Coordinates of N, CA and C in Angstrom, one line a residue:
M983 N -33.1 -12.0 2.3 CA -34.0 -10.8 2.6 C -33.7 -10.2 3.9
V984 N -33.5 -8.9 4.0 CA -33.2 -8.2 5.2 C -34.4 -7.9 6.0
S985 N -34.3 -7.7 7.3 CA -35.4 -7.4 8.2 C -35.9 -6.0 7.9
D986 N -37.0 -5.6 8.4 CA -37.6 -4.3 8.2 C -36.6 -3.3 8.9
R987 N -36.1 -3.6 10.1 CA -35.2 -2.7 10.8 C -33.9 -2.4 9.9
I988 N -33.3 -3.4 9.4 CA -32.1 -3.3 8.5 C -32.5 -2.5 7.3
Q989 N -33.6 -2.8 6.7 CA -34.1 -2.1 5.5 C -34.2 -0.6 5.8
R990 N -34.7 -0.2 6.9 CA -34.9 1.2 7.3 C -33.5 1.9 7.4
Q991 N -32.5 1.1 7.9 CA -31.2 1.7 8.1 C -30.6 1.8 6.7
I992 N -30.8 0.8 5.8 CA -30.2 0.9 4.4 C -30.9 2.1 3.7
D993 N -32.2 2.3 3.9 CA -32.8 3.4 3.2 C -32.3 4.8 3.7
R994 N -32.0 4.8 5.0 CA -31.5 6.1 5.6 C -30.1 6.4 5.0
F995 N -29.3 5.3 5.0 CA -27.9 5.5 4.4 C -28.0 5.9 2.9
L996 N -28.9 5.3 2.2 CA -29.0 5.7 0.8 C -29.5 7.1 0.6
D997 N -30.5 7.5 1.5 CA -31.0 8.9 1.4 C -29.8 9.9 1.7
E998 N -29.0 9.6 2.7 CA -27.8 10.4 3.0 C -26.8 10.4 1.8
A999 N -26.6 9.3 1.2 CA -25.7 9.2 0.1 C -26.2 10.0 -1.1
E1000 N -27.5 10.0 -1.3 CA -28.1 10.8 -2.4 C -27.9 12.3 -2.1
E1001 N -28.0 12.7 -0.9 CA -27.8 14.1 -0.6 C -26.4 14.5 -0.7
A1002 N -25.4 13.6 -0.4 CA -24.0 13.8 -0.5 C -23.7 14.0 -2.0
V1003 N -24.2 13.1 -2.8 CA -24.0 13.2 -4.3 C -24.5 14.6 -4.8
T1004 N -25.7 15.0 -4.4 CA -26.2 16.3 -4.8 C -25.3 17.4 -4.4
Q1005 N -24.6 17.3 -3.2 CA -23.7 18.3 -2.8 C -22.3 18.1 -3.4
G1006 N -22.1 17.1 -4.1 CA -20.8 16.8 -4.7 C -19.8 16.3 -3.7
D1007 N -20.2 15.7 -2.6 CA -19.3 15.2 -1.6 C -19.2 13.6 -1.8
W1008 N -18.4 13.3 -2.8 CA -18.3 11.9 -3.2 C -17.6 11.0 -2.1
A1009 N -16.8 11.6 -1.3 CA -16.2 10.8 -0.2 C -17.2 10.3 0.8
V1010 N -18.1 11.2 1.1 CA -19.2 10.8 2.0 C -20.2 9.8 1.4
A1011 N -20.5 10.1 0.1 CA -21.4 9.2 -0.6 C -20.8 7.8 -0.7
G1012 N -19.5 7.7 -1.0 CA -18.8 6.4 -1.0 C -18.8 5.7 0.3
D1013 N -18.6 6.4 1.4 CA -18.6 5.8 2.7 C -20.0 5.3 3.1
L1014 N -21.0 6.0 2.8 CA -22.3 5.6 3.0 C -22.7 4.4 2.2
A1015 N -22.3 4.4 0.9 CA -22.6 3.2 0.1 C -21.9 2.0 0.6
A1016 N -20.7 2.1 1.1 CA -20.0 1.0 1.7 C -20.7 0.4 2.9
K1017 N -21.3 1.3 3.7 CA -22.1 0.9 4.9 C -23.3 0.1 4.4
V1018 N -24.0 0.5 3.3 CA -25.1 -0.2 2.8 C -24.6 -1.6 2.3
L1019 N -23.5 -1.6 1.6 CA -23.0 -2.9 1.1 C -22.6 -3.9 2.2
A1020 N -22.2 -3.3 3.4 CA -21.9 -4.2 4.5 C -23.2 -4.9 5.0
L1021 N -24.3 -4.2 4.9 CA -25.6 -4.8 5.3 C -26.3 -5.6 4.2
D1022 N -26.1 -5.2 3.0 CA -26.8 -5.8 1.8 C -25.8 -5.8 0.7
P1023 N -25.0 -6.8 0.6 CA -23.9 -6.8 -0.5 C -24.4 -6.7 -1.9
G1024 N -25.7 -7.0 -2.2 CA -26.2 -7.0 -3.5 C -27.0 -5.7 -3.9
N1025 N -26.9 -4.7 -3.0 CA -27.7 -3.5 -3.2 C -27.2 -2.7 -4.4
A1026 N -28.0 -2.7 -5.5 CA -27.6 -2.0 -6.7 C -27.3 -0.5 -6.6
D1027 N -28.1 0.2 -5.8 CA -27.9 1.6 -5.7 C -26.6 1.9 -5.0
A1028 N -26.3 1.1 -4.0 CA -25.0 1.3 -3.2 C -23.8 0.9 -4.1
V1029 N -23.9 -0.1 -4.9 CA -22.9 -0.4 -5.9 C -22.6 0.7 -6.8
T1030 N -23.7 1.3 -7.3 CA -23.5 2.4 -8.3 C -22.9 3.7 -7.6
Y1031 N -23.4 4.0 -6.4 CA -22.8 5.1 -5.7 C -21.3 4.9 -5.4
L1032 N -21.0 3.7 -4.9 CA -19.6 3.4 -4.6 C -18.7 3.5 -5.8
A1033 N -19.2 2.9 -6.9 CA -18.4 3.0 -8.1 C -18.1 4.4 -8.6
A1034 N -19.2 5.2 -8.5 CA -19.0 6.6 -8.9 C -18.1 7.4 -8.0
A1035 N -18.2 7.1 -6.7 CA -17.2 7.7 -5.7 C -15.8 7.3 -6.0
E1036 N -15.6 6.0 -6.3 CA -14.2 5.6 -6.6 C -13.7 6.2 -7.9
R1037 N -14.6 6.4 -8.9 CA -14.1 7.1 -10.1 C -13.7 8.5 -9.8
T1038 N -14.4 9.2 -8.9 CA -14.0 10.6 -8.6 C -12.7 10.6 -7.8
R1039 N -12.3 9.5 -7.2 CA -11.1 9.5 -6.4 C -9.9 9.0 -7.2
S1040 N -10.1 8.5 -8.4 CA -9.0 8.0 -9.3 C -8.1 9.1 -9.7
P1041 N -6.8 8.9 -9.9 CA -5.9 9.9 -10.3 C -6.3 10.6 -11.6
Q1042 N -6.9 9.8 -12.5 CA -7.3 10.4 -13.8 C -8.4 11.4 -13.6
A1043 N -9.4 11.1 -12.7 CA -10.5 12.0 -12.5 C -10.0 13.3 -11.8
R1044 N -9.0 13.1 -10.9 CA -8.5 14.3 -10.2 C -7.7 15.2 -11.1
S1045 N -7.0 14.6 -12.1 CA -6.2 15.4 -13.0 C -7.1 16.2 -14.0
E1046 N -8.3 15.7 -14.2 CA -9.2 16.4 -15.1 C -9.8 17.6 -14.4
T1047 N -9.9 17.6 -13.1 CA -10.5 18.7 -12.4 C -9.6 19.7 -11.7
E1048 N -8.3 19.3 -11.6 CA -7.3 20.1 -10.9 C -6.5 20.9 -12.0
P1049 N -6.2 22.1 -11.8 CA -5.4 22.8 -12.8 C -4.0 22.3 -12.8
P1050 N -3.3 22.4 -14.0 CA -2.0 21.9 -14.1 C -1.0 22.7 -13.2
T1051 N 0.0 22.0 -12.7 CA 1.0 22.7 -11.8 C 2.4 22.6 -12.4
T1052 N 2.5 22.9 -13.7 CA 3.8 22.9 -14.3 C 4.4 24.3 -14.2
A1053 N 5.7 24.3 -14.0 CA 6.4 25.6 -13.9 C 6.8 25.9 -15.3
S1054 N 6.8 27.2 -15.6 CA 7.3 27.7 -16.9 C 8.8 27.6 -16.9
P1055 N 9.4 27.5 -18.0 CA 10.9 27.4 -18.1 C 11.6 28.6 -17.5
Q1056 N 11.0 29.8 -17.6 CA 11.6 31.0 -17.0 C 11.6 30.9 -15.5
D1057 N 10.6 30.3 -14.9 CA 10.6 30.2 -13.5 C 11.7 29.3 -12.9
S1058 N 12.1 28.3 -13.7 CA 13.1 27.3 -13.2 C 14.5 27.8 -13.4
R1059 N 14.7 28.8 -14.2 CA 16.1 29.3 -14.5 C 16.4 30.4 -13.5
S1060 N 17.7 30.5 -13.2 CA 18.1 31.6 -12.4 C 18.8 32.6 -13.3
E1061 N 18.7 33.9 -13.0 CA 19.3 34.9 -13.8 C 20.8 35.0 -13.5
P1062 N 21.6 35.3 -14.5 CA 23.1 35.4 -14.2 C 23.4 36.7 -13.5

């Protein structure tokens, strides 16, 4: 069991992480969740935020949100 002081800090971090998620700032949400887990390794909310942030950082998640960057065959050929 964590002290009241530590619990207030955890609650503040989780409130900030929730706001970051609302704004779509998954990097900040993940960082805040990691801070919570440093204080309370079993915190279920922090585990969920961190897992979601890591999913958004995965190559597969980025490829689904970024437009393809393939060149057309005409772009790669030079004219004679």
